[in-house]
């Protein structure tokens, strides 16, 4: 069964939802109805009662683009230093300083390889080429976030990453990351004269995450309209992957991370968020870069990274 699952994942999912990591999945419980979504990091909104978008703050921006660039460089250096240690995946303190829930599966992968006595496969991140930062002028009251689009050395596609720093903590953690699907591009943001993007409403991001959770947790999800008013586009990558993933490899999602997003130049919205099967012991993650054009409620998937 284990070999069959790996074969299916490599043959189908690595093409459809790219950038997947593979370790033996745990047995999932039956997915009869969508599980209640719950927040897994500060600033998340419960699925049943979405919180209103924070009111704009006054004064100078709490996080500047220059500070975000410096924070990303510092994070990359610390991450590359951490993974050089063979037992890093067994050090919860080190992981908590750098990785959010949606990134904890990297430790799961490395622990599995060590248990099988394989060589270290975690490669350092080497950013190459142009880097694009998306820093909102207005930040939520609980901390600061920003997004980064960059290409890694050895990768053939750009990645989109989100970083979060909780108020009162010294450094950012990786909130989520995903390679872009082939042929897709992150929509241009609406920027002000200072280069800051306009943060998209957190409530809309919550509705999109709920819609993805509903879709993936329903084995007979055939309705064209979503339960939140939004719906996955007909050519959405998840629609293509769902029939293959659901057969034997799937454990229902129990929560989702905050959806960090910005308003696009044409008035639409772009978000990055992750679905988790278990926030405390992550064995399945779907990270999605979702775009909703202005005046529409259909979700286009720009980036996607599935792990189980």
Short mmCIF file of C-alpha atoms in Angstrom, two decimals, residues 29-303:
data_model
loop_
_atom_site.label_atom_id
_atom_site.label_comp_id
_atom_site.label_asym_id
_atom_site.label_seq_id
_atom_site.Cartn_x
_atom_site.Cartn_y
_atom_site.Cartn_z
CA UNK A 29 -10.56 9.55 9.12
CA UNK A 30 -13.59 9.40 6.81
CA UNK A 31 -14.49 12.75 5.26
CA UNK A 32 -18.27 12.80 5.34
CA UNK A 33 -18.71 16.48 6.10
CA UNK A 34 -16.36 19.46 6.17
CA UNK A 35 -14.54 19.77 9.47
CA UNK A 36 -14.84 23.04 11.34
CA UNK A 37 -11.97 25.31 10.37
CA UNK A 38 -9.94 26.85 13.13
CA UNK A 39 -7.19 29.46 13.14
CA UNK A 40 -3.65 28.16 13.58
CA UNK A 41 -1.65 31.38 13.97
CA UNK A 42 -2.27 34.73 15.59
CA UNK A 43 -4.54 36.90 13.49
CA UNK A 44 -6.51 34.02 11.97
CA UNK A 45 -10.28 34.22 11.91
CA UNK A 46 -12.54 31.34 13.00
CA UNK A 47 -14.46 29.77 10.16
CA UNK A 48 -17.84 30.30 11.75
CA UNK A 49 -17.40 33.95 12.74
CA UNK A 50 -15.02 35.82 10.42
CA UNK A 51 -13.54 38.88 12.08
CA UNK A 52 -13.87 42.28 10.44
CA UNK A 53 -10.93 43.78 8.60
CA UNK A 54 -8.81 45.85 11.02
CA UNK A 55 -9.25 49.59 10.82
CA UNK A 56 -6.33 51.44 9.22
CA UNK A 57 -3.74 52.64 11.68
CA UNK A 58 -2.32 56.13 11.75
CA UNK A 59 1.26 57.27 11.67
CA UNK A 60 4.30 55.86 9.88
CA UNK A 61 4.19 52.28 8.49
CA UNK A 62 5.26 49.67 11.04
CA UNK A 63 7.12 47.69 8.35
CA UNK A 64 8.92 49.24 5.39
CA UNK A 65 9.89 47.46 2.13
CA UNK A 66 13.55 47.90 3.05
CA UNK A 67 12.96 46.29 6.45
CA UNK A 68 11.04 43.43 4.80
CA UNK A 69 13.94 42.78 2.42
CA UNK A 70 16.35 42.75 5.34
CA UNK A 71 14.05 40.41 7.30
CA UNK A 72 13.83 37.98 4.37
CA UNK A 73 17.61 37.89 3.98
CA UNK A 74 18.00 37.30 7.73
CA UNK A 75 15.43 34.49 7.66
CA UNK A 76 17.08 32.76 4.70
CA UNK A 77 20.49 32.90 6.41
CA UNK A 78 19.09 31.51 9.67
CA UNK A 79 17.14 28.77 7.85
CA UNK A 80 20.18 27.66 5.85
CA UNK A 81 22.25 27.55 9.03
CA UNK A 82 19.59 25.55 10.86
CA UNK A 83 19.20 22.81 8.25
CA UNK A 84 22.95 22.13 8.22
CA UNK A 85 22.47 20.44 11.58
CA UNK A 86 21.52 16.83 11.06
CA UNK A 87 19.10 16.78 14.02
CA UNK A 88 17.45 20.13 13.29
CA UNK A 89 14.09 18.48 12.63
CA UNK A 90 14.03 17.25 16.24
CA UNK A 91 14.61 20.70 17.75
CA UNK A 92 11.19 22.30 18.38
CA UNK A 93 12.71 25.55 19.61
CA UNK A 94 14.71 26.07 16.44
CA UNK A 95 11.70 25.27 14.27
CA UNK A 96 9.38 27.58 16.19
CA UNK A 97 11.74 30.49 15.58
CA UNK A 98 11.64 30.05 11.79
CA UNK A 99 8.69 27.91 10.69
CA UNK A 100 4.96 28.45 10.97
CA UNK A 101 2.46 25.59 10.96
CA UNK A 102 2.24 25.44 7.17
CA UNK A 103 6.02 24.88 6.96
CA UNK A 104 6.41 22.26 9.70
CA UNK A 105 6.06 19.45 7.18
CA UNK A 106 9.66 20.14 6.13
CA UNK A 107 10.72 18.73 9.49
CA UNK A 108 8.40 15.75 8.99
CA UNK A 109 10.08 14.99 5.67
CA UNK A 110 13.59 15.22 7.08
CA UNK A 111 12.75 13.07 10.11
CA UNK A 112 11.40 10.38 7.78
CA UNK A 113 14.59 10.43 5.71
CA UNK A 114 16.75 10.18 8.81
CA UNK A 115 14.73 7.24 10.11
CA UNK A 116 15.36 5.52 6.77
CA UNK A 117 19.06 6.44 7.10
CA UNK A 118 19.08 8.52 3.94
CA UNK A 119 21.43 11.39 3.24
CA UNK A 120 20.34 14.91 4.03
CA UNK A 121 18.10 16.14 1.21
CA UNK A 122 17.08 19.55 2.57
CA UNK A 123 18.71 22.05 0.24
CA UNK A 124 19.57 25.58 1.31
CA UNK A 125 17.55 28.40 -0.21
CA UNK A 126 19.57 30.53 -2.61
CA UNK A 127 17.54 33.42 -3.96
CA UNK A 128 18.45 34.35 -7.52
CA UNK A 129 17.31 36.98 -9.98
CA UNK A 130 14.66 39.56 -9.28
CA UNK A 131 12.88 39.65 -5.92
CA UNK A 132 9.47 41.29 -5.60
CA UNK A 133 8.22 42.34 -2.18
CA UNK A 134 4.60 42.92 -1.25
CA UNK A 135 4.46 44.97 1.95
CA UNK A 136 1.13 46.41 3.13
CA UNK A 137 1.11 49.90 4.57
CA UNK A 138 -1.61 48.98 7.06
CA UNK A 139 -0.80 46.00 9.27
CA UNK A 140 -3.11 43.97 11.56
CA UNK A 141 -2.91 44.79 15.27
CA UNK A 142 -1.35 41.43 16.19
CA UNK A 143 1.84 41.73 14.15
CA UNK A 144 3.33 42.34 10.72
CA UNK A 145 3.38 40.36 7.48
CA UNK A 146 4.79 40.62 3.99
CA UNK A 147 5.05 38.46 0.88
CA UNK A 148 7.98 37.76 -1.41
CA UNK A 149 8.14 36.43 -4.95
CA UNK A 150 11.56 35.02 -5.85
CA UNK A 151 13.32 32.24 -7.70
CA UNK A 152 15.54 29.68 -5.97
CA UNK A 153 18.79 28.39 -7.41
CA UNK A 154 18.04 24.98 -8.91
CA UNK A 155 14.30 25.71 -9.34
CA UNK A 156 12.70 26.44 -12.69
CA UNK A 157 9.74 28.44 -11.36
CA UNK A 158 9.30 31.43 -9.07
CA UNK A 159 8.01 30.85 -5.55
CA UNK A 160 5.64 32.99 -3.54
CA UNK A 161 6.32 33.15 0.20
CA UNK A 162 4.56 34.83 3.11
CA UNK A 163 6.19 35.85 6.38
CA UNK A 164 4.58 36.72 9.70
CA UNK A 165 5.97 38.30 12.87
CA UNK A 166 3.80 38.21 15.94
CA UNK A 167 3.75 41.36 18.02
CA UNK A 168 6.41 41.20 20.71
CA UNK A 169 8.61 38.66 18.91
CA UNK A 170 11.97 39.57 17.36
CA UNK A 171 11.86 37.75 14.02
CA UNK A 172 9.60 36.56 11.22
CA UNK A 173 8.53 32.97 10.63
CA UNK A 174 7.72 31.43 7.25
CA UNK A 175 3.93 31.41 7.13
CA UNK A 176 3.63 29.63 3.78
CA UNK A 177 5.31 29.08 0.42
CA UNK A 178 4.49 27.58 -2.93
CA UNK A 179 5.91 27.47 -6.44
CA UNK A 180 3.79 29.12 -9.10
CA UNK A 181 2.00 26.80 -11.47
CA UNK A 182 3.62 26.62 -14.88
CA UNK A 183 2.50 29.51 -17.06
CA UNK A 184 0.96 31.49 -14.17
CA UNK A 185 2.01 34.88 -12.83
CA UNK A 186 1.25 36.70 -9.58
CA UNK A 187 -1.12 39.58 -10.44
CA UNK A 188 0.32 43.07 -10.25
CA UNK A 189 -0.59 44.72 -6.92
CA UNK A 190 -2.03 48.15 -6.37
CA UNK A 191 0.83 50.20 -4.94
CA UNK A 192 0.88 53.69 -3.49
CA UNK A 193 3.59 56.30 -4.06
CA UNK A 194 5.74 54.72 -1.34
CA UNK A 195 5.65 51.27 -2.94
CA UNK A 196 3.29 49.78 -0.35
CA UNK A 197 0.53 47.42 -1.42
CA UNK A 198 -3.07 47.66 -0.26
CA UNK A 199 -3.92 44.77 2.06
CA UNK A 200 -6.91 42.75 0.87
CA UNK A 201 -9.75 42.18 3.38
CA UNK A 202 -8.99 39.30 5.73
CA UNK A 203 -12.66 38.30 5.70
CA UNK A 204 -12.54 37.56 1.96
CA UNK A 205 -9.39 35.47 2.43
CA UNK A 206 -11.17 33.49 5.14
CA UNK A 207 -14.08 32.79 2.80
CA UNK A 208 -11.68 31.54 0.11
CA UNK A 209 -9.92 29.24 2.59
CA UNK A 210 -13.30 27.93 3.75
CA UNK A 211 -14.29 27.26 0.16
CA UNK A 212 -11.12 25.26 -0.46
CA UNK A 213 -11.63 23.32 2.75
CA UNK A 214 -15.23 22.56 1.82
CA UNK A 215 -14.19 21.42 -1.64
CA UNK A 216 -11.39 19.13 -0.47
CA UNK A 217 -13.37 17.66 2.42
CA UNK A 218 -16.38 16.69 0.31
CA UNK A 219 -15.96 13.48 -1.75
CA UNK A 220 -18.97 14.41 -3.89
CA UNK A 221 -18.37 18.11 -4.31
CA UNK A 222 -20.04 18.63 -7.68
CA UNK A 223 -22.03 21.82 -7.13
CA UNK A 224 -20.74 24.68 -9.32
CA UNK A 225 -21.52 27.23 -6.61
CA UNK A 226 -19.58 27.36 -3.37
CA UNK A 227 -20.99 27.43 0.14
CA UNK A 228 -19.40 30.81 0.89
CA UNK A 229 -20.50 32.53 -2.31
CA UNK A 230 -17.13 31.87 -3.95
CA UNK A 231 -16.31 28.85 -6.10
CA UNK A 232 -13.31 27.23 -7.72
CA UNK A 233 -13.00 28.05 -11.44
CA UNK A 234 -13.72 25.20 -13.84
CA UNK A 235 -10.06 24.97 -14.84
CA UNK A 236 -8.78 25.38 -11.26
CA UNK A 237 -5.77 23.12 -10.57
CA UNK A 238 -7.42 21.67 -7.47
CA UNK A 239 -10.39 20.51 -9.54
CA UNK A 240 -8.00 18.51 -11.71
CA UNK A 241 -6.04 17.06 -8.79
CA UNK A 242 -8.96 16.27 -6.48
CA UNK A 243 -10.07 12.93 -8.05
CA UNK A 244 -6.52 11.57 -7.90
CA UNK A 245 -5.60 12.85 -4.45
CA UNK A 246 -8.81 11.70 -2.83
CA UNK A 247 -8.22 8.04 -3.70
CA UNK A 248 -6.23 6.56 -0.85
CA UNK A 249 -3.99 9.50 0.05
CA UNK A 250 -6.32 11.96 1.67
CA UNK A 251 -6.88 12.99 5.29
CA UNK A 252 -9.49 15.72 5.78
CA UNK A 253 -8.35 19.25 6.53
CA UNK A 254 -9.13 20.48 10.03
CA UNK A 255 -7.91 24.07 9.91
CA UNK A 256 -6.37 26.77 7.79
CA UNK A 257 -3.80 29.49 8.28
CA UNK A 258 -4.50 33.21 7.95
CA UNK A 259 -4.89 34.35 4.35
CA UNK A 260 -2.36 37.08 3.63
CA UNK A 261 -3.28 39.05 0.55
CA UNK A 262 -3.23 42.29 -1.39
CA UNK A 263 -5.51 44.18 -3.76
CA UNK A 264 -4.44 43.80 -7.38
CA UNK A 265 -4.00 46.64 -9.85
CA UNK A 266 -7.34 45.88 -11.53
CA UNK A 267 -9.20 45.82 -8.22
CA UNK A 268 -9.20 42.06 -7.65
CA UNK A 269 -7.48 40.27 -4.78
CA UNK A 270 -4.67 37.74 -4.36
CA UNK A 271 -4.16 35.60 -1.24
CA UNK A 272 -1.75 32.97 0.03
CA UNK A 273 -2.99 30.49 2.66
CA UNK A 274 -2.61 26.85 3.67
CA UNK A 275 -5.00 24.08 4.67
CA UNK A 276 -3.78 21.73 7.43
CA UNK A 277 -4.98 18.31 8.51
CA UNK A 278 -3.57 18.80 12.01
CA UNK A 279 -1.99 22.06 13.22
CA UNK A 280 0.00 20.30 15.96
CA UNK A 281 1.40 17.38 13.90
CA UNK A 282 1.26 18.36 10.26
CA UNK A 283 1.15 15.39 7.88
CA UNK A 284 -0.85 16.99 5.10
CA UNK A 285 -0.69 20.54 3.77
CA UNK A 286 -2.14 22.31 0.75
CA UNK A 287 -0.74 25.80 0.19
CA UNK A 288 -2.66 27.88 -2.33
CA UNK A 289 -2.05 31.15 -4.11
CA UNK A 290 -5.61 32.20 -5.02
CA UNK A 291 -6.65 35.07 -7.28
CA UNK A 292 -10.17 36.51 -7.53
CA UNK A 293 -10.55 39.08 -10.35
CA UNK A 294 -12.58 42.21 -9.76
CA UNK A 295 -16.33 41.70 -10.09
CA UNK A 296 -16.07 37.90 -9.96
CA UNK A 297 -16.38 35.24 -7.29
CA UNK A 298 -14.59 32.45 -9.12
CA UNK A 299 -11.21 31.46 -7.70
CA UNK A 300 -8.24 31.09 -10.03
CA UNK A 301 -5.32 29.12 -8.61
CA UNK A 302 -1.99 30.79 -9.38
CA UNK A 303 0.20 28.68 -7.07
#
